[in-house]
Amino acid sequence: MEIINAVKERRSINFFEPGREISVGKLKELIELANLSPSSFNLQPWRLVAVNTPERKKALRKCAFDQPKVEEASAVFIIIADPDAVEKNSARVLDSWEKLGYMKPEMRDVYLGMMKNLYGEAGSLTRKLFAVKNASLFGMNLMLTAKGLGLETHPMDGFDEAAVKKEFKIPDDKLIPMLIAAGYLKSDIKLLPRAFRRDIGEFTSFE
Ligand SMILES: Cc1cc2nc3c(=O)[nH]c(=O)nc-3n(C[C@H](O)[C@H](O)[C@H](O)COP(=O)(O)O)c2cc1C
């Protein structure tokens, strides 16, 4: 599917075909493509739990204010933002830049300094914002990619973050910007027209 069509046709789907699975191969293809998402300094501060078994979807539904789509979707992704990605991934990012010729070896410490300056100390608000910003872009990439693979999605804020962390053993210092349900539109459902969008003049200025 053309990217413009994917953008035009992506909708938040409330009614998924219950019991219809997405093969593990297709889930992995989706995740591989979403992983091409851009990120600050290529630090990729995201983690992902793909919840695709009936028992675990039922458990997740209990943490998501009993939203039926959590259980009816083929899979629900827990998008996790990892503020520690600076420490965890910077060496590999710089190794790769050096190896591929993006960066001279003597620039290594300069880049490390820039990352520390921009993204603050582990545990700081700056660091959390960095992680959530990039993990959310990953989530958007996942939703558009899903559309390209013939899947529908639904992003969700409606969950108890503490309960999801407890149920899925996600460490307390991580953040969960959203859940994303993925699957196939229920066969007897006709979507309502897309809801209002503001006129772009309301929020755009050109300079
Ligand atoms: C971060 C985020 C969280 C959302 N949380 C929920 C949710 O918990 N439950 C829900 O029904 N819709 C949720 N939505 C879906 C929005 O209501 C939906 O994106 C919006 O109405 C626009 O519709 P569209 O996505 O079909 O264009 C969420 C969307 C985003 C981006």
mmCIF file of C-alpha atoms and ligand atoms in Angstrom:
data_model
loop_
_atom_site.group_PDB
_atom_site.id
_atom_site.type_symbol
_atom_site.label_atom_id
_atom_site.label_comp_id
_atom_site.label_asym_id
_atom_site.label_seq_id
_atom_site.Cartn_x
_atom_site.Cartn_y
_atom_site.Cartn_z
ATOM 1 C CA MET A 1 0.000 0.000 0.000
ATOM 2 C CA GLU A 2 1.236 3.481 -0.842
ATOM 3 C CA ILE A 3 2.209 5.458 2.232
ATOM 4 C CA ILE A 4 -0.298 8.218 1.435
ATOM 5 C CA ASN A 5 -3.093 5.660 1.290
ATOM 6 C CA ALA A 6 -1.931 4.098 4.554
ATOM 7 C CA VAL A 7 -2.106 7.539 6.206
ATOM 8 C CA LYS A 8 -5.532 8.237 4.692
ATOM 9 C CA GLU A 9 -6.994 4.852 5.512
ATOM 10 C CA ARG A 10 -5.596 4.227 9.001
ATOM 11 C CA ARG A 11 -8.387 4.434 11.538
ATOM 12 C CA SER A 12 -8.635 3.527 15.193
ATOM 13 C CA ILE A 13 -10.612 0.317 15.021
ATOM 14 C CA ASN A 14 -12.914 -0.600 17.895
ATOM 15 C CA PHE A 15 -14.187 -3.889 16.530
ATOM 16 C CA PHE A 16 -11.697 -6.583 15.651
ATOM 17 C CA GLU A 17 -12.493 -10.059 14.330
ATOM 18 C CA PRO A 18 -12.236 -12.114 17.524
ATOM 19 C CA GLY A 19 -10.255 -15.347 17.292
ATOM 20 C CA ARG A 20 -8.390 -14.309 14.137
ATOM 21 C CA GLU A 21 -4.656 -14.656 14.637
ATOM 22 C CA ILE A 22 -1.748 -12.808 13.078
ATOM 23 C CA SER A 23 0.993 -15.352 12.402
ATOM 24 C CA VAL A 24 4.177 -14.953 14.398
ATOM 25 C CA GLY A 25 6.008 -14.476 11.074
ATOM 26 C CA LYS A 26 3.778 -11.531 10.183
ATOM 27 C CA LEU A 27 4.084 -10.039 13.662
ATOM 28 C CA LYS A 28 7.863 -10.229 13.358
ATOM 29 C CA GLU A 29 7.752 -8.627 9.900
ATOM 30 C CA LEU A 30 5.637 -5.803 11.340
ATOM 31 C CA ILE A 31 8.023 -5.291 14.256
ATOM 32 C CA GLU A 32 11.118 -5.390 12.005
ATOM 33 C CA LEU A 33 9.619 -2.666 9.803
ATOM 34 C CA ALA A 34 8.472 -0.548 12.751
ATOM 35 C CA ASN A 35 12.005 -0.832 14.101
ATOM 36 C CA LEU A 36 13.189 1.273 11.151
ATOM 37 C CA SER A 37 11.621 4.216 12.963
ATOM 38 C CA PRO A 38 13.886 7.230 13.445
ATOM 39 C CA SER A 39 15.144 8.049 16.952
ATOM 40 C CA SER A 40 17.277 10.695 18.616
ATOM 41 C CA PHE A 41 20.940 9.764 18.000
ATOM 42 C CA ASN A 42 19.533 6.440 16.800
ATOM 43 C CA LEU A 43 19.281 5.413 20.463
ATOM 44 C CA GLN A 44 16.041 3.447 19.909
ATOM 45 C CA PRO A 45 14.650 3.830 23.431
ATOM 46 C CA TRP A 46 11.797 1.385 23.022
ATOM 47 C CA ARG A 47 10.884 -2.061 24.159
ATOM 48 C CA LEU A 48 7.890 -4.049 23.109
ATOM 49 C CA VAL A 49 5.703 -6.786 24.508
ATOM 50 C CA ALA A 50 3.534 -8.425 21.839
ATOM 51 C CA VAL A 51 0.585 -9.922 23.695
ATOM 52 C CA ASN A 52 -0.926 -12.489 21.365
ATOM 53 C CA THR A 53 -2.205 -15.419 23.409
ATOM 54 C CA PRO A 54 -5.840 -15.537 24.632
ATOM 55 C CA GLU A 55 -4.811 -15.857 28.290
ATOM 56 C CA ARG A 56 -2.403 -12.930 28.253
ATOM 57 C CA LYS A 57 -4.807 -10.715 26.265
ATOM 58 C CA LYS A 58 -7.451 -11.478 28.911
ATOM 59 C CA ALA A 59 -4.968 -10.468 31.625
ATOM 60 C CA LEU A 60 -4.123 -7.259 29.738
ATOM 61 C CA ARG A 61 -7.826 -6.434 29.278
ATOM 62 C CA LYS A 62 -8.191 -6.454 33.072
ATOM 63 C CA CYS A 63 -5.435 -3.779 33.232
ATOM 64 C CA ALA A 64 -7.087 -1.753 30.440
ATOM 65 C CA PHE A 65 -10.423 -0.853 32.025
ATOM 66 C CA ASP A 66 -12.004 -3.955 30.509
ATOM 67 C CA GLN A 67 -11.854 -2.602 26.931
ATOM 68 C CA PRO A 68 -13.158 -5.535 24.799
ATOM 69 C CA LYS A 69 -10.849 -4.708 21.874
ATOM 70 C CA VAL A 70 -7.869 -5.683 24.027
ATOM 71 C CA GLU A 71 -9.117 -9.258 24.006
ATOM 72 C CA GLU A 72 -10.723 -9.249 20.545
ATOM 73 C CA ALA A 73 -7.689 -7.905 18.670
ATOM 74 C CA SER A 74 -5.250 -10.499 17.340
ATOM 75 C CA ALA A 75 -2.404 -8.919 19.286
ATOM 76 C CA VAL A 76 -1.881 -5.952 21.564
ATOM 77 C CA PHE A 77 1.493 -4.286 21.713
ATOM 78 C CA ILE A 78 2.688 -2.766 24.955
ATOM 79 C CA ILE A 79 4.891 0.108 23.793
ATOM 80 C CA ILE A 80 7.564 0.682 26.407
ATOM 81 C CA ALA A 81 9.805 3.746 26.619
ATOM 82 C CA ASP A 82 13.216 3.037 28.120
ATOM 83 C CA PRO A 83 14.954 6.082 29.637
ATOM 84 C CA ASP A 84 18.119 4.007 30.116
ATOM 85 C CA ALA A 85 18.648 3.601 26.372
ATOM 86 C CA VAL A 86 21.408 6.230 26.438
ATOM 87 C CA GLU A 87 23.556 4.015 28.667
ATOM 88 C CA LYS A 88 22.396 0.773 27.057
ATOM 89 C CA ASN A 89 22.677 1.623 23.365
ATOM 90 C CA SER A 90 25.115 4.497 22.889
ATOM 91 C CA ALA A 91 28.212 2.296 22.517
ATOM 92 C CA ARG A 92 26.542 0.175 19.817
ATOM 93 C CA VAL A 93 25.266 3.254 17.995
ATOM 94 C CA LEU A 94 28.737 4.799 17.969
ATOM 95 C CA ASP A 95 30.407 1.487 16.993
ATOM 96 C CA SER A 96 28.086 1.257 14.018
ATOM 97 C CA TRP A 97 28.626 4.898 13.002
ATOM 98 C CA GLU A 98 32.364 4.407 13.218
ATOM 99 C CA LYS A 99 32.295 1.151 11.253
ATOM 100 C CA LEU A 100 30.034 2.547 8.529
ATOM 101 C CA GLY A 101 32.052 5.738 8.178
ATOM 102 C CA TYR A 102 29.456 8.155 9.606
ATOM 103 C CA MET A 103 31.902 9.286 12.275
ATOM 104 C CA LYS A 104 35.655 9.473 12.880
ATOM 105 C CA PRO A 105 36.876 7.602 16.028
ATOM 106 C CA GLU A 106 38.030 10.848 17.666
ATOM 107 C CA MET A 107 34.425 12.148 17.617
ATOM 108 C CA ARG A 108 33.191 9.362 19.890
ATOM 109 C CA ASP A 109 33.521 11.289 23.155
ATOM 110 C CA VAL A 110 32.071 14.419 21.554
ATOM 111 C CA TYR A 111 28.911 12.485 20.659
ATOM 112 C CA LEU A 112 28.729 10.863 24.096
ATOM 113 C CA GLY A 113 28.954 14.324 25.659
ATOM 114 C CA MET A 114 26.195 15.631 23.391
ATOM 115 C CA MET A 115 23.898 12.740 24.366
ATOM 116 C CA LYS A 116 24.487 13.335 28.085
ATOM 117 C CA ASN A 117 23.916 17.096 27.663
ATOM 118 C CA LEU A 118 20.748 16.748 25.641
ATOM 119 C CA TYR A 119 19.117 13.897 27.522
ATOM 120 C CA GLY A 120 20.149 14.631 31.124
ATOM 121 C CA GLU A 121 20.672 12.178 33.929
ATOM 122 C CA ALA A 122 19.053 8.750 34.072
ATOM 123 C CA GLY A 123 15.746 9.187 35.913
ATOM 124 C CA SER A 124 15.343 12.877 34.994
ATOM 125 C CA LEU A 125 12.220 14.306 33.367
ATOM 126 C CA THR A 126 14.305 15.195 30.287
ATOM 127 C CA ARG A 127 15.303 11.564 29.983
ATOM 128 C CA LYS A 128 11.713 10.361 30.325
ATOM 129 C CA LEU A 129 10.527 12.806 27.662
ATOM 130 C CA PHE A 130 13.307 11.626 25.344
ATOM 131 C CA ALA A 131 12.213 8.012 25.791
ATOM 132 C CA VAL A 132 8.470 8.659 25.430
ATOM 133 C CA LYS A 133 8.942 10.879 22.357
ATOM 134 C CA ASN A 134 10.928 8.269 20.481
ATOM 135 C CA ALA A 135 8.879 5.274 21.617
ATOM 136 C CA SER A 136 5.740 7.085 20.439
ATOM 137 C CA LEU A 137 7.255 7.597 16.981
ATOM 138 C CA PHE A 138 7.977 3.868 16.980
ATOM 139 C CA GLY A 139 4.290 3.313 17.801
ATOM 140 C CA MET A 140 3.151 5.514 14.919
ATOM 141 C CA ASN A 141 5.501 3.729 12.553
ATOM 142 C CA LEU A 142 4.060 0.430 13.750
ATOM 143 C CA MET A 143 0.498 1.590 13.059
ATOM 144 C CA LEU A 144 1.249 2.778 9.518
ATOM 145 C CA THR A 145 3.280 -0.336 8.772
ATOM 146 C CA ALA A 146 0.427 -2.486 10.052
ATOM 147 C CA LYS A 147 -1.895 -0.773 7.567
ATOM 148 C CA GLY A 148 0.581 -1.571 4.813
ATOM 149 C CA LEU A 149 0.491 -5.222 5.854
ATOM 150 C CA GLY A 150 -3.314 -5.341 5.691
ATOM 151 C CA LEU A 151 -3.879 -4.951 9.434
ATOM 152 C CA GLU A 152 -5.928 -2.509 11.461
ATOM 153 C CA THR A 153 -4.827 -0.925 14.740
ATOM 154 C CA HIS A 154 -6.008 1.053 17.724
ATOM 155 C CA PRO A 155 -3.760 3.112 20.019
ATOM 156 C CA MET A 156 -4.865 3.239 23.650
ATOM 157 C CA ASP A 157 -4.234 5.395 26.706
ATOM 158 C CA GLY A 158 -7.031 3.679 28.578
ATOM 159 C CA PHE A 159 -5.025 1.417 30.871
ATOM 160 C CA ASP A 160 -3.629 1.364 34.368
ATOM 161 C CA GLU A 161 0.109 1.728 33.858
ATOM 162 C CA ALA A 162 1.011 0.346 37.278
ATOM 163 C CA ALA A 163 -1.215 -2.694 36.727
ATOM 164 C CA VAL A 164 0.280 -3.385 33.267
ATOM 165 C CA LYS A 165 3.802 -3.120 34.701
ATOM 166 C CA LYS A 166 2.950 -5.526 37.504
ATOM 167 C CA GLU A 167 1.200 -8.080 35.267
ATOM 168 C CA PHE A 168 3.900 -8.056 32.582
ATOM 169 C CA LYS A 169 6.890 -7.617 34.911
ATOM 170 C CA ILE A 170 7.948 -4.335 33.339
ATOM 171 C CA PRO A 171 10.460 -2.499 35.552
ATOM 172 C CA ASP A 172 9.166 0.554 37.361
ATOM 173 C CA ASP A 173 11.575 3.017 35.730
ATOM 174 C CA LYS A 174 10.130 2.317 32.257
ATOM 175 C CA LEU A 175 7.142 4.240 30.841
ATOM 176 C CA ILE A 176 4.261 2.989 28.730
ATOM 177 C CA PRO A 177 3.225 5.705 26.239
ATOM 178 C CA MET A 178 0.428 3.561 24.805
ATOM 179 C CA LEU A 179 -0.950 0.135 24.006
ATOM 180 C CA ILE A 180 -1.625 -0.630 20.345
ATOM 181 C CA ALA A 181 -4.197 -3.257 19.429
ATOM 182 C CA ALA A 182 -3.729 -4.871 16.008
ATOM 183 C CA GLY A 183 -5.851 -7.249 14.001
ATOM 184 C CA TYR A 184 -8.562 -7.452 11.362
ATOM 185 C CA LEU A 185 -11.768 -5.429 11.121
ATOM 186 C CA LYS A 186 -14.794 -7.469 12.249
ATOM 187 C CA SER A 187 -16.617 -8.607 9.125
ATOM 188 C CA ASP A 188 -20.051 -7.073 9.805
ATOM 189 C CA ILE A 189 -18.727 -3.661 10.835
ATOM 190 C CA LYS A 190 -19.056 -0.599 8.656
ATOM 191 C CA LEU A 191 -16.882 2.272 9.866
ATOM 192 C CA LEU A 192 -18.461 5.642 10.527
ATOM 193 C CA PRO A 193 -16.927 8.501 8.519
ATOM 194 C CA ARG A 194 -13.678 9.811 9.979
ATOM 195 C CA ALA A 195 -14.294 12.302 12.782
ATOM 196 C CA PHE A 196 -13.438 15.998 12.559
ATOM 197 C CA ARG A 197 -9.953 17.337 12.087
ATOM 198 C CA ARG A 198 -9.110 20.959 12.758
ATOM 199 C CA ASP A 199 -8.420 23.179 9.804
ATOM 200 C CA ILE A 200 -4.635 23.272 9.424
ATOM 201 C CA GLY A 201 -4.767 27.096 9.527
ATOM 202 C CA GLU A 202 -5.790 26.830 13.183
ATOM 203 C CA PHE A 203 -2.466 25.340 14.241
ATOM 204 C CA THR A 204 0.028 26.135 11.482
ATOM 205 C CA SER A 205 2.038 29.244 10.887
ATOM 206 C CA PHE A 206 4.412 29.788 8.012
ATOM 207 C CA GLU A 207 7.486 31.932 8.497
HETATM 208 C C1 LIG B 1 -2.002 7.982 22.414
HETATM 209 C C2 LIG B 1 -3.442 7.653 22.069
HETATM 210 C C3 LIG B 1 -4.251 7.080 23.037
HETATM 211 C C4 LIG B 1 -5.570 6.718 22.741
HETATM 212 N N1 LIG B 1 -6.316 6.059 23.673
HETATM 213 C C5 LIG B 1 -7.517 5.549 23.359
HETATM 214 C C6 LIG B 1 -8.229 4.682 24.267
HETATM 215 O O1 LIG B 1 -7.771 4.333 25.349
HETATM 216 N N2 LIG B 1 -9.454 4.220 23.902
HETATM 217 C C7 LIG B 1 -9.995 4.539 22.708
HETATM 218 O O2 LIG B 1 -11.099 4.080 22.429
HETATM 219 N N3 LIG B 1 -9.321 5.326 21.807
HETATM 220 C C8 LIG B 1 -8.100 5.814 22.090
HETATM 221 N N4 LIG B 1 -7.384 6.556 21.169
HETATM 222 C C9 LIG B 1 -7.907 6.706 19.803
HETATM 223 C C10 LIG B 1 -8.376 8.126 19.504
HETATM 224 O O3 LIG B 1 -9.625 8.357 20.074
HETATM 225 C C11 LIG B 1 -8.398 8.289 17.968
HETATM 226 O O4 LIG B 1 -7.082 8.213 17.474
HETATM 227 C C12 LIG B 1 -9.017 9.621 17.533
HETATM 228 O O5 LIG B 1 -10.361 9.692 17.921
HETATM 229 C C13 LIG B 1 -8.917 9.837 16.030
HETATM 230 O O6 LIG B 1 -9.487 8.768 15.320
HETATM 231 P P1 LIG B 1 -8.694 7.956 14.217
HETATM 232 O O7 LIG B 1 -7.466 7.354 14.919
HETATM 233 O O8 LIG B 1 -9.605 6.887 13.734
HETATM 234 O O9 LIG B 1 -8.273 8.912 13.148
HETATM 235 C C14 LIG B 1 -6.087 6.963 21.454
HETATM 236 C C15 LIG B 1 -5.265 7.573 20.497
HETATM 237 C C16 LIG B 1 -3.955 7.901 20.785
HETATM 238 C C17 LIG B 1 -3.072 8.495 19.713
#
